[in-house]
Every structure is written in structure tokens, then in C-alpha cells.
JSON list of C-alpha atoms in Angstrom, two decimals:
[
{"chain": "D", "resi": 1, "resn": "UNK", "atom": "CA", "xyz": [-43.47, 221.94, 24.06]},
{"chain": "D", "resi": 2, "resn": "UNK", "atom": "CA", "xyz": [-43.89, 219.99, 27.43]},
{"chain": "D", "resi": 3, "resn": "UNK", "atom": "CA", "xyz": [-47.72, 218.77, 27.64]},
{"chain": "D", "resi": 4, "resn": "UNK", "atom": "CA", "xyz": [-48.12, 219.22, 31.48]},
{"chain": "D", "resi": 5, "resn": "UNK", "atom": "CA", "xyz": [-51.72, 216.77, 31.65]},
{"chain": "D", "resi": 6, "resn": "UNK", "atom": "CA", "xyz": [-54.43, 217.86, 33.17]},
{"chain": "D", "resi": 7, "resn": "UNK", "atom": "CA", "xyz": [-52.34, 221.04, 34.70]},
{"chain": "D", "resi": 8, "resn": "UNK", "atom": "CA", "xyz": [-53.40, 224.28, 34.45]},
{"chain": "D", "resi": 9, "resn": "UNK", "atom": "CA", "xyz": [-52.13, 225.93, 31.10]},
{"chain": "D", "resi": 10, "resn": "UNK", "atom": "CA", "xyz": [-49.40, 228.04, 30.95]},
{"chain": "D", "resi": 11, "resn": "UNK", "atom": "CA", "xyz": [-49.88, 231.32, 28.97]},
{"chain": "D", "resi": 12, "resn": "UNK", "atom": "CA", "xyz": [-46.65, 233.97, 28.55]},
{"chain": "D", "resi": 13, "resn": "UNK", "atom": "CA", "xyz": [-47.77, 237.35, 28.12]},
{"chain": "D", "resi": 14, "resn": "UNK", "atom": "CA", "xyz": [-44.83, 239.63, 26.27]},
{"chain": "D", "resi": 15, "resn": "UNK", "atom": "CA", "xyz": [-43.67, 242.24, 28.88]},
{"chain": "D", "resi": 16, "resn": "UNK", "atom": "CA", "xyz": [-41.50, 244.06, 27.11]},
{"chain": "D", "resi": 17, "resn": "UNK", "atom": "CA", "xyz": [-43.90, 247.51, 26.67]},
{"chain": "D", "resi": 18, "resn": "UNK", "atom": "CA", "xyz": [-47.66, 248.06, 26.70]},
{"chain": "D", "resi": 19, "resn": "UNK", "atom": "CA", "xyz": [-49.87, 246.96, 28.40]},
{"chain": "D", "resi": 20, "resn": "UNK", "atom": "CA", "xyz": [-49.22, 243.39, 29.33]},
{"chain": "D", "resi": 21, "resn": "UNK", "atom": "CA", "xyz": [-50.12, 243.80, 32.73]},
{"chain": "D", "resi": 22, "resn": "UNK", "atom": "CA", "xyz": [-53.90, 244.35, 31.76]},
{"chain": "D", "resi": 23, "resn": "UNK", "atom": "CA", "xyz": [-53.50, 240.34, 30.01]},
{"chain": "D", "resi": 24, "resn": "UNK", "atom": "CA", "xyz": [-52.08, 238.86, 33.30]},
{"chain": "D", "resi": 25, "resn": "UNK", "atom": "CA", "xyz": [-54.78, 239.93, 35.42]},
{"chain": "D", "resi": 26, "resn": "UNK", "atom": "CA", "xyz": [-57.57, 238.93, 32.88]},
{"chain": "D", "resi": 27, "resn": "UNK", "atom": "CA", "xyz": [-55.70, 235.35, 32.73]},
{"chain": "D", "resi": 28, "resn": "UNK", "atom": "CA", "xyz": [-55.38, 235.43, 36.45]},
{"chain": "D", "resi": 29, "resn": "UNK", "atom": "CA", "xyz": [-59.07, 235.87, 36.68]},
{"chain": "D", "resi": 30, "resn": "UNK", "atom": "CA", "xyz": [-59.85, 232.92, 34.31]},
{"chain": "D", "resi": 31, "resn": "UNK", "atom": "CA", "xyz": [-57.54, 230.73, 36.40]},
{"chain": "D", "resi": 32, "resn": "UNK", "atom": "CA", "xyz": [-54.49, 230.17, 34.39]},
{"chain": "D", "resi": 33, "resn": "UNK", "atom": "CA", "xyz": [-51.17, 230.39, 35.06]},
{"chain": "D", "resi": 34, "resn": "UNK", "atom": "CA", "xyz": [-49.31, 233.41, 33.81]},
{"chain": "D", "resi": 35, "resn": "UNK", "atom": "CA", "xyz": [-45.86, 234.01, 33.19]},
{"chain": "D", "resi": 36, "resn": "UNK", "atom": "CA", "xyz": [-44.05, 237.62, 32.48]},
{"chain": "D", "resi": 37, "resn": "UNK", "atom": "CA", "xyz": [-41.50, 237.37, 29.00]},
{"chain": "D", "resi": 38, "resn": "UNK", "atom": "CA", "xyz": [-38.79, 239.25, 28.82]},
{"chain": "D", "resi": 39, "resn": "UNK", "atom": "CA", "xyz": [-35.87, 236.80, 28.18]},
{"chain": "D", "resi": 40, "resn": "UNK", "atom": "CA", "xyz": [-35.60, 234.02, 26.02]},
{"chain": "D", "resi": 41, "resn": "UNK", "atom": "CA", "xyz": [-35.68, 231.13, 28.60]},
{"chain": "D", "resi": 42, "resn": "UNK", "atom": "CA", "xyz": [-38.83, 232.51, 29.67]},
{"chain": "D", "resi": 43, "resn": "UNK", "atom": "CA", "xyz": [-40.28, 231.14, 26.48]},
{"chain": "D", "resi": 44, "resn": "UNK", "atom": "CA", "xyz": [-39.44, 227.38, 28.08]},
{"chain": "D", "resi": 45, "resn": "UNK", "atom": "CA", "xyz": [-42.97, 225.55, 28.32]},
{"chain": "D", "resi": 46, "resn": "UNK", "atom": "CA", "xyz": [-45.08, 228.38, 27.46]},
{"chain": "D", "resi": 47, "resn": "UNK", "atom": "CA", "xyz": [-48.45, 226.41, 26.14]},
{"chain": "D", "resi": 48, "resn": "UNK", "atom": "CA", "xyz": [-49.75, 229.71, 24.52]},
{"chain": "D", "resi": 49, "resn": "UNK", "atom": "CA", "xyz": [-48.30, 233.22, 24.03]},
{"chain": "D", "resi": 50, "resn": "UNK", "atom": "CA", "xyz": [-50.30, 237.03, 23.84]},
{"chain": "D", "resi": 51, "resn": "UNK", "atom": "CA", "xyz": [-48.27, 239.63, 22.39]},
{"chain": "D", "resi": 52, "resn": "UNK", "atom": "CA", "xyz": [-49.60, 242.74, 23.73]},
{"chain": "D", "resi": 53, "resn": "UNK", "atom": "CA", "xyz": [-50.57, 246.62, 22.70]},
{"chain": "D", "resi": 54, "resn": "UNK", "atom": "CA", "xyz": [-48.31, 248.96, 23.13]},
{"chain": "D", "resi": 55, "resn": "UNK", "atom": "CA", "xyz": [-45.64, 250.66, 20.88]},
{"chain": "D", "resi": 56, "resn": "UNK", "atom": "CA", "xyz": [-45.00, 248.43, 17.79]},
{"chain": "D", "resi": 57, "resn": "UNK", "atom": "CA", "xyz": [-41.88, 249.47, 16.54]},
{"chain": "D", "resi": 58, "resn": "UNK", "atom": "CA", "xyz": [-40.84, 249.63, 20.25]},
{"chain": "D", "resi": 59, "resn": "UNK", "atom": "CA", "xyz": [-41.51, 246.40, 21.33]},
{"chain": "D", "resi": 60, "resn": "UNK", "atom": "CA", "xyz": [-40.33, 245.17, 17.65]},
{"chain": "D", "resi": 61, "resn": "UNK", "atom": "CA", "xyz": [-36.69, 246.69, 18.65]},
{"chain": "D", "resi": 62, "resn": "UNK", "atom": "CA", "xyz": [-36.56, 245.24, 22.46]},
{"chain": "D", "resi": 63, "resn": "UNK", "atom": "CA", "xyz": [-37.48, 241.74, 20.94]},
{"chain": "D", "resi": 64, "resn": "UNK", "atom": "CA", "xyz": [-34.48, 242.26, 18.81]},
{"chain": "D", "resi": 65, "resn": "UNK", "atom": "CA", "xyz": [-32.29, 243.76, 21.82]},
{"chain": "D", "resi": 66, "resn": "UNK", "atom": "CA", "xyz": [-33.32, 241.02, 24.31]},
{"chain": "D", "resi": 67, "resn": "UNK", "atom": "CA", "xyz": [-32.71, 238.44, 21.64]},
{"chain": "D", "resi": 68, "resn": "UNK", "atom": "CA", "xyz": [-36.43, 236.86, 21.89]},
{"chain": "D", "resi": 69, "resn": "UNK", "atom": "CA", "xyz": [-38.03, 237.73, 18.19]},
{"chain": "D", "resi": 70, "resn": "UNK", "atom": "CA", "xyz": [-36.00, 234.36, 17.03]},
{"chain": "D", "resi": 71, "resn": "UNK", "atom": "CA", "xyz": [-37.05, 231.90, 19.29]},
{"chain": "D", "resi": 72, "resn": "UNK", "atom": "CA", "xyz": [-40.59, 233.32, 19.43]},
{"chain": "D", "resi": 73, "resn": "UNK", "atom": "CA", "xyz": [-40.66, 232.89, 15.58]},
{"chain": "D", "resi": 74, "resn": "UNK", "atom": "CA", "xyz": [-39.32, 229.11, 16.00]},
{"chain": "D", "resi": 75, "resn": "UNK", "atom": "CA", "xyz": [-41.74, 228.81, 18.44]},
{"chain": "D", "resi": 76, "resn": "UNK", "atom": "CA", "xyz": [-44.98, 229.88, 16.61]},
{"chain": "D", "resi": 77, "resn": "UNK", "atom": "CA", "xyz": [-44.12, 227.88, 13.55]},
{"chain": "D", "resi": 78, "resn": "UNK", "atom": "CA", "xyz": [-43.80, 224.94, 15.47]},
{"chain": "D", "resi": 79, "resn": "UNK", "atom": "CA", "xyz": [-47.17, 225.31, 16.80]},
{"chain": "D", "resi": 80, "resn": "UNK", "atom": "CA", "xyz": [-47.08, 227.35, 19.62]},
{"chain": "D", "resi": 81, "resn": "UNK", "atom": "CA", "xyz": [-50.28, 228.97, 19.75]},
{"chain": "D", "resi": 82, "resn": "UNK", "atom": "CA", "xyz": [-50.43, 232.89, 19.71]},
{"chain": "D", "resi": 83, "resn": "UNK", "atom": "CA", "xyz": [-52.19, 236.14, 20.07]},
{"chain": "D", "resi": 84, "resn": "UNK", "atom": "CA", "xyz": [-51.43, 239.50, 19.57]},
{"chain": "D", "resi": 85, "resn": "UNK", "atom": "CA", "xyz": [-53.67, 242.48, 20.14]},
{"chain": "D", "resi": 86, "resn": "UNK", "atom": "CA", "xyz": [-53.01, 246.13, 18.19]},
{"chain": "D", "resi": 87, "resn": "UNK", "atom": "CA", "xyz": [-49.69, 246.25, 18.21]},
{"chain": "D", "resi": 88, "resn": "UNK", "atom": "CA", "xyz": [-49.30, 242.39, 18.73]},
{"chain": "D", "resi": 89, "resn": "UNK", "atom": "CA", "xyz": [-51.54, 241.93, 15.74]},
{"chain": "D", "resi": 90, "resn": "UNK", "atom": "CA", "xyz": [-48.71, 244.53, 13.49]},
{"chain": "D", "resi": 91, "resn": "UNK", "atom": "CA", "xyz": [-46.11, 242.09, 14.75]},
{"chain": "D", "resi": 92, "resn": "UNK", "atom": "CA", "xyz": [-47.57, 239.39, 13.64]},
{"chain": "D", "resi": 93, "resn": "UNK", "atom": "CA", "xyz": [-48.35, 240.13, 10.10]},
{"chain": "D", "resi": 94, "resn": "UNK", "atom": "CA", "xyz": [-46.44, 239.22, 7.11]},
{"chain": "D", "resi": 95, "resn": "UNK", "atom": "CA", "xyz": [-47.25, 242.70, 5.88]},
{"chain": "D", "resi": 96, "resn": "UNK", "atom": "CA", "xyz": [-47.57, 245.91, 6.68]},
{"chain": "D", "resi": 97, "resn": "UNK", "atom": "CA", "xyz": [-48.76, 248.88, 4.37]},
{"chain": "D", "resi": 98, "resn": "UNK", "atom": "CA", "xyz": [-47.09, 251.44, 6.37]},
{"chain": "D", "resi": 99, "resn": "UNK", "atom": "CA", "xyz": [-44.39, 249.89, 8.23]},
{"chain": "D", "resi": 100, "resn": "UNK", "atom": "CA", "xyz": [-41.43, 252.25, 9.19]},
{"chain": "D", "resi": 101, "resn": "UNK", "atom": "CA", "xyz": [-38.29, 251.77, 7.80]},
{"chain": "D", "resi": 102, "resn": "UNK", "atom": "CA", "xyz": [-37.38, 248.26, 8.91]},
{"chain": "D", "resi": 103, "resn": "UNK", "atom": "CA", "xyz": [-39.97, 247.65, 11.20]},
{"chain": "D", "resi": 104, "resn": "UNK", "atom": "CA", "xyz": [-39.11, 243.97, 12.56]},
{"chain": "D", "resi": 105, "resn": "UNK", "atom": "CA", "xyz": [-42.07, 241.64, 12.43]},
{"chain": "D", "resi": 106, "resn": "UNK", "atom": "CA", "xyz": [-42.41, 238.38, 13.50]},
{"chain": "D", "resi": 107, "resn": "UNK", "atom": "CA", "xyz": [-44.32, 237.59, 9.89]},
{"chain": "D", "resi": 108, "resn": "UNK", "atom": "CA", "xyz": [-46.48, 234.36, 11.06]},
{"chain": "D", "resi": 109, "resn": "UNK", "atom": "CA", "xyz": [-49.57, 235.34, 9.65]},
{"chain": "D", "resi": 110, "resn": "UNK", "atom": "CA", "xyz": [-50.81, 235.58, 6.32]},
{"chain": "D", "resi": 111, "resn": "UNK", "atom": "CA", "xyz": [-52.00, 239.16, 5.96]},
{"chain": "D", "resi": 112, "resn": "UNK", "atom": "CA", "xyz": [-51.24, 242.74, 6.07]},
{"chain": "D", "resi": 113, "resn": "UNK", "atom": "CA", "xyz": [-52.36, 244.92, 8.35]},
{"chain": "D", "resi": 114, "resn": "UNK", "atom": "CA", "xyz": [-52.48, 249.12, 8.31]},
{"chain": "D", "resi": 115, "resn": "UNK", "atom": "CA", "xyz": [-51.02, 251.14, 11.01]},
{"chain": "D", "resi": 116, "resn": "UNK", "atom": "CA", "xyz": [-52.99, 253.34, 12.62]},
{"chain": "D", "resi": 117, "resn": "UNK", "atom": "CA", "xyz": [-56.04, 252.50, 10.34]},
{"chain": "D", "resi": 118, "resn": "UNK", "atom": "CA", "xyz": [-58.58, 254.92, 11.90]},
{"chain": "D", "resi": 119, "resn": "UNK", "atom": "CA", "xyz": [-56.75, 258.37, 11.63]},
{"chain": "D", "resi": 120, "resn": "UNK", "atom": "CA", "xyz": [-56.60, 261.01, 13.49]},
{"chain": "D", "resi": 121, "resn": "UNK", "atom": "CA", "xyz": [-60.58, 261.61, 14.07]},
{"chain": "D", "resi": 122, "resn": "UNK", "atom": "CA", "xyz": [-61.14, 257.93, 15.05]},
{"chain": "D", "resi": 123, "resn": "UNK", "atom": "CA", "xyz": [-57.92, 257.18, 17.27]},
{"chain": "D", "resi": 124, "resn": "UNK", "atom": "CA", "xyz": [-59.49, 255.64, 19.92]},
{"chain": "D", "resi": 125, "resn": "UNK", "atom": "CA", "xyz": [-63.49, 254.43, 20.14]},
{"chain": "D", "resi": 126, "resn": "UNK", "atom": "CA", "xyz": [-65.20, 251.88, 21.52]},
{"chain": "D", "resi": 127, "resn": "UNK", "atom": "CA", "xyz": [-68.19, 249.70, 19.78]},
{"chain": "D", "resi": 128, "resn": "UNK", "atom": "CA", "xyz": [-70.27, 246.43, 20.12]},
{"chain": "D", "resi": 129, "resn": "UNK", "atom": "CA", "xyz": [-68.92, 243.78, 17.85]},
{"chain": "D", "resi": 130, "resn": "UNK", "atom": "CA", "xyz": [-70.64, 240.74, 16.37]},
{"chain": "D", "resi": 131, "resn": "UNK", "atom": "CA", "xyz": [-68.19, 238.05, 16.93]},
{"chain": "D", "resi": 132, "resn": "UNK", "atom": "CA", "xyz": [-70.23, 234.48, 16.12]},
{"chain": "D", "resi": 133, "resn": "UNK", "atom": "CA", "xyz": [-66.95, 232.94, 17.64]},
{"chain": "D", "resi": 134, "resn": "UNK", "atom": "CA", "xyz": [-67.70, 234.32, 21.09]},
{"chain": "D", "resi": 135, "resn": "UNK", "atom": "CA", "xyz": [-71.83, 233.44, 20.31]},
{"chain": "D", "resi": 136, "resn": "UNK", "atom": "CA", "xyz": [-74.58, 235.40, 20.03]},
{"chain": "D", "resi": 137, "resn": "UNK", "atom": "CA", "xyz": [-74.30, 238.42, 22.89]},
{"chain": "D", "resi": 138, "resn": "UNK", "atom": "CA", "xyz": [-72.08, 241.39, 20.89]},
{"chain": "D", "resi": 139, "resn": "UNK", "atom": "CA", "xyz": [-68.77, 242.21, 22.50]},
{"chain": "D", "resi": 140, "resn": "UNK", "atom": "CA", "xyz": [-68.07, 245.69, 23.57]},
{"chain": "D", "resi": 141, "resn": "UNK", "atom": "CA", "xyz": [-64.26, 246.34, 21.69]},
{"chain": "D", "resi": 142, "resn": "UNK", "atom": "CA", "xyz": [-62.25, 249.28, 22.95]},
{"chain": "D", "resi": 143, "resn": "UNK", "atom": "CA", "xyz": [-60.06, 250.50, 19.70]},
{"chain": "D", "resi": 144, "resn": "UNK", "atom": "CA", "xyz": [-56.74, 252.71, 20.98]},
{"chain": "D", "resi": 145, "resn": "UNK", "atom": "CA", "xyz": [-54.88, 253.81, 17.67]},
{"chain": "D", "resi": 146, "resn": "UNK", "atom": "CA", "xyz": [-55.57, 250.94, 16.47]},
{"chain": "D", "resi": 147, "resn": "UNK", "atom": "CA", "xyz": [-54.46, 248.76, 13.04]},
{"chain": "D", "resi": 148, "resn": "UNK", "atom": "CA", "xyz": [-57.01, 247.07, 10.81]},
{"chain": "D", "resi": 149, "resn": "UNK", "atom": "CA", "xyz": [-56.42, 244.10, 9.00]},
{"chain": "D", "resi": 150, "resn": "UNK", "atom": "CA", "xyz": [-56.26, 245.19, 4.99]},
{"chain": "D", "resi": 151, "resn": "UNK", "atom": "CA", "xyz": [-55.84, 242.02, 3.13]},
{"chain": "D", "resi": 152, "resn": "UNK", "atom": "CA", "xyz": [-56.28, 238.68, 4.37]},
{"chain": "D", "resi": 153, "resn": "UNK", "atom": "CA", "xyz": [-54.51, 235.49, 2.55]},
{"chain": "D", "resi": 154, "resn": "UNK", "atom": "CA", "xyz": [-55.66, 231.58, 2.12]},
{"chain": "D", "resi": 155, "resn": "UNK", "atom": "CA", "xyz": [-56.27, 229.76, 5.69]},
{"chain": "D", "resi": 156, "resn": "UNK", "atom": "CA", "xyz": [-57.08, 233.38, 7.29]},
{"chain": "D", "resi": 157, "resn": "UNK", "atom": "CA", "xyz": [-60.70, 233.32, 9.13]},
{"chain": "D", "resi": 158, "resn": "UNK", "atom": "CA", "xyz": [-62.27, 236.66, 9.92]},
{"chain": "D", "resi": 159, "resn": "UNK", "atom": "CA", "xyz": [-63.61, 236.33, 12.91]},
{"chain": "D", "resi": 160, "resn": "UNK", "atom": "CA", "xyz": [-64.90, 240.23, 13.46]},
{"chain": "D", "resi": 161, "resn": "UNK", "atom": "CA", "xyz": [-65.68, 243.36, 10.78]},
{"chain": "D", "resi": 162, "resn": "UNK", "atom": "CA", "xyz": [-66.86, 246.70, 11.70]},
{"chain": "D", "resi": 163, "resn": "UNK", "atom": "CA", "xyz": [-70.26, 247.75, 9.99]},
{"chain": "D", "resi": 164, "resn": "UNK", "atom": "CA", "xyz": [-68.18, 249.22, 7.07]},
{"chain": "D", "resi": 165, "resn": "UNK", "atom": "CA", "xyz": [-65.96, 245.85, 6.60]},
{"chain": "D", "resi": 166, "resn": "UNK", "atom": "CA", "xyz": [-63.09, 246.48, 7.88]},
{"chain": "D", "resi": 167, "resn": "UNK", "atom": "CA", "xyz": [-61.38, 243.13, 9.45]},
{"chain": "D", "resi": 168, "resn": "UNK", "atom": "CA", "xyz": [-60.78, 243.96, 13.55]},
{"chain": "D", "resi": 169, "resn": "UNK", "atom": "CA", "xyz": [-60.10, 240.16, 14.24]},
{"chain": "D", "resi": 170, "resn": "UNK", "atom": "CA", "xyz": [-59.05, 237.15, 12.26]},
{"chain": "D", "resi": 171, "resn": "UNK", "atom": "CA", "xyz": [-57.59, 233.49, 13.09]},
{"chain": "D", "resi": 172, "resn": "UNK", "atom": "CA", "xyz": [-55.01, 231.86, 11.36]},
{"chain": "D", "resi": 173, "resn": "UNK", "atom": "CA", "xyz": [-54.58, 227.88, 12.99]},
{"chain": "D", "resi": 174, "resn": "UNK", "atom": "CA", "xyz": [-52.97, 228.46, 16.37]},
{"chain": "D", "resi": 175, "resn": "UNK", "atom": "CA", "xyz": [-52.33, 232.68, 15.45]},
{"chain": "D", "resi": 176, "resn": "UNK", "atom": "CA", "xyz": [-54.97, 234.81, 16.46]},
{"chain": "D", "resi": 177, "resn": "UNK", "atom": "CA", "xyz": [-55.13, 238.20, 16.01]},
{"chain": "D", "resi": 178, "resn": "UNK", "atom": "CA", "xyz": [-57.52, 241.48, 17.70]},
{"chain": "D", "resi": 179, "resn": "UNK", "atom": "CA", "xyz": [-57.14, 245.59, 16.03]},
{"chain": "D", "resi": 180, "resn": "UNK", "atom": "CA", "xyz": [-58.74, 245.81, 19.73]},
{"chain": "D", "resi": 181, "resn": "UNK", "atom": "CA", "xyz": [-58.15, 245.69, 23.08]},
{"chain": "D", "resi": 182, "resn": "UNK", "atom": "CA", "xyz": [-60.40, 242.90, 24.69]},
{"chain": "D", "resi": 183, "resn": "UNK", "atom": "CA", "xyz": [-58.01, 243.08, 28.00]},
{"chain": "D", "resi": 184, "resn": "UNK", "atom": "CA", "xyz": [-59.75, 246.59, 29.09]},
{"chain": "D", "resi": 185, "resn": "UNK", "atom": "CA", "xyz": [-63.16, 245.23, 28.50]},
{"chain": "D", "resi": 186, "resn": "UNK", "atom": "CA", "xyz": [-64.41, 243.57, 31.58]},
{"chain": "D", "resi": 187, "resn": "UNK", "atom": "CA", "xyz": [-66.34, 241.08, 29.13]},
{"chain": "D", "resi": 188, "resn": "UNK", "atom": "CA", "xyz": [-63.66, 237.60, 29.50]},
{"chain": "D", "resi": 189, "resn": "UNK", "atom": "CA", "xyz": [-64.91, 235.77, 26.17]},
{"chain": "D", "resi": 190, "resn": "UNK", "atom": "CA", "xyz": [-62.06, 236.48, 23.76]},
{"chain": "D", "resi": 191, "resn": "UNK", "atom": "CA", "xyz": [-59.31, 234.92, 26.39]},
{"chain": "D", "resi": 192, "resn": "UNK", "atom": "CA", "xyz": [-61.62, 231.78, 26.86]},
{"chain": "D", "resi": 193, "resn": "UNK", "atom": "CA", "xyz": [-61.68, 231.93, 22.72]},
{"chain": "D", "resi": 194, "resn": "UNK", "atom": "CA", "xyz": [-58.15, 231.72, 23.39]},
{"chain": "D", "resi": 195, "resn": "UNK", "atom": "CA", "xyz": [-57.27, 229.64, 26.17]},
{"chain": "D", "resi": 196, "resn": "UNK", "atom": "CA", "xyz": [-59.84, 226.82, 24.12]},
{"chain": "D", "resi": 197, "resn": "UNK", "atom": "CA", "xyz": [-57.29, 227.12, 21.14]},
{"chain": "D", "resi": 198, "resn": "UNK", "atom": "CA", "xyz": [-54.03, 226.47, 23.71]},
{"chain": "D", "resi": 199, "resn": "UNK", "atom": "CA", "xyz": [-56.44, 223.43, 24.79]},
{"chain": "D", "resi": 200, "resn": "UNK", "atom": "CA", "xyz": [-57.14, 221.97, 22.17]},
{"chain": "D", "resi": 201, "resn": "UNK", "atom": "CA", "xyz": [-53.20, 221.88, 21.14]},
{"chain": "D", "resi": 202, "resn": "UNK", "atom": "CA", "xyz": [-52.25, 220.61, 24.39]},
{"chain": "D", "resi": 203, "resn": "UNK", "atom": "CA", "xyz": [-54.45, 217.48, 24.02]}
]
């Protein structure tokens, strides 16, 4: 990883499917620099990565075709810091309850995470979150078919539960992970969360 200074980060946002465009803008409004992936040199000086929502399988299978779930593996494990939101946070897991029949994950974080979690009744809902991370204000999460985290292992913080306990957001080191979708809320504090993690591994 090239350590540009004082420069403006550099954060790749997985364009493969979903709904990476939503993550560029927010980023663009915070100042960063952005980059599009869809090829692995794309991937060259990247100081942080979001893997987006979308399809999971789908995105799982164009990593594979566009030969970039590899080096983005590599990549994390060296230290390359990452998040992935609902589908981002499936590929990320080691584990998945429900995966489909070889279902390619990227398997950097320690914990298993459930499809779909919320059902039929509860695909998509939006609700304020207490999220000490972020501070004191709650943060308004939009959930769209979303996965919950079901088991978390050793070095796994929880950053966010829903009143019942399910886990919506944990952290991992540099691997970050969000059931939700805090690119559609208007409310910036999860991508600062972020881009302070990518900061304080580019020191």
C-alpha cells in the first residue's frame, strides 16, 4: 500500500452491482477521493475499500468472473481496511447460515451472518440506532432485505443491536461491517467512522 502523506485518501468503492454509486457520492461529499472497481489493477493504491449492497451471490460470481475476489482477499489480510454494507457485510463473513450452494465469500471476518434475517414481513424498514461509535445523537438506519450478524467470534466489536439484540454492525481491526444501508441516509457519520479507520492506517 503506497502512503500518499498528507493527500487526500483514496477509497475504492466495488462497482460491480448494487448500489455503489450511492457510496461515491457520500465520499464525494466528505471530500475524498473515489475510485470505481471493477478490474483488478483498480485495486492499485486503494487506502480503504466499501463493498456495497446489492445482489450477494451476484456480485460474489462477477468478483470471480473479473478475477478480483483474490487480490481483494490478499489485500484485506494485509491490512487494507474494509467495509461492506448488506450484501458487502455476507461477503465478508467467514460464515453464512444460509449461503446458496457455493456462495463465494471473501471470509475476512470472524462471524456468520444470516441472509435475509428479517423475512418476508420485515424486508425493508427503517429505525434510529444507538451507535456509541458515532456518539450520542441515534442514527436513522435504512434496512433493505437485509442480513444480521448471528454469531460473532474473538476480536469482533459490536458496534450496533436492534432493541431485540440482533447485531446490525460490528468491527473487526481494519473490517467493518453494516446489515444497513448508511449510504441512503443523508446522516454522513458512519463514512467519517470509516474514513478515521483508513486514517489511522495510513499514518
Amino acid at each position: 500500500m503506497i502512503h500518499h502523506g498528507q493527500e487526500r485518501p483514496l477509497i475504492g468503492v466495488l462497482a460491480l452491482q448494487g448500489d455503489f454509486e450511492a457510496h461515491l457520492k457520500a465520499l464525494s461529499k466528505l471530500g475524498v477521493a473515489t475510485r470505481a472497481v471493477k478490474l483488478p489493477e483498480h485495486l492499485t493504491d486503494l487506502d480503504g475499500i466499501i463493498i456495497p449492497g446489492g445482489e450477494s451471490t451476484t456480485i460474489g460470481k462477477l468478483m470471480i468472473d473479473y478475477g478480483l475476489d483474490r487480490p481483494l482477499k490478499a489485500l484485506i489480510e494485509q491490512g487494507l481496511p474494509v467495509w461492506g454494507t448488506c450484501a458487502g457485510l455476507i461477503l465478508l463473513a467467514k460464515k453464512t447460515d444460509n449461503a446458496l450452494e457455493g456462495q463465494p465469500l471473501l471470509a475476512v471476518m470472524n462471524i456468520t451472518v444470516r441472509r435475509n434475517a428479517f423475512g418476508s414481513q420485515r424486508e425493508s424498514f427503517e429505525t434510529d440506532l444507538s451507535i456509541p461509535v458515532l456518539g450520542e445523537a441515534p442514527f436513522h438506519a435504512f434496512f433493505i432485505r437485509g442480513p444480521a450478524v448471528s454469531e460473532v467470534g474473538p476480536g469482533v466489536e459490536v458496534l450496533a443491536t436492534l432493541d431485540d439484540g440482533t447485531i446490525v454492525a460490528v468491527r473487526e481491526g481494519n473490517r467493518l461491517g453494516t446489515a444497513f444501508h448508511p449510504e441512503v441516509s443523508r446522516d454522513p457519520r458512519f463514512h467519517h467512522y470509516f474514513l478515521r479507520l483508513v486514517q489511522s492506517v495510513r499514518k
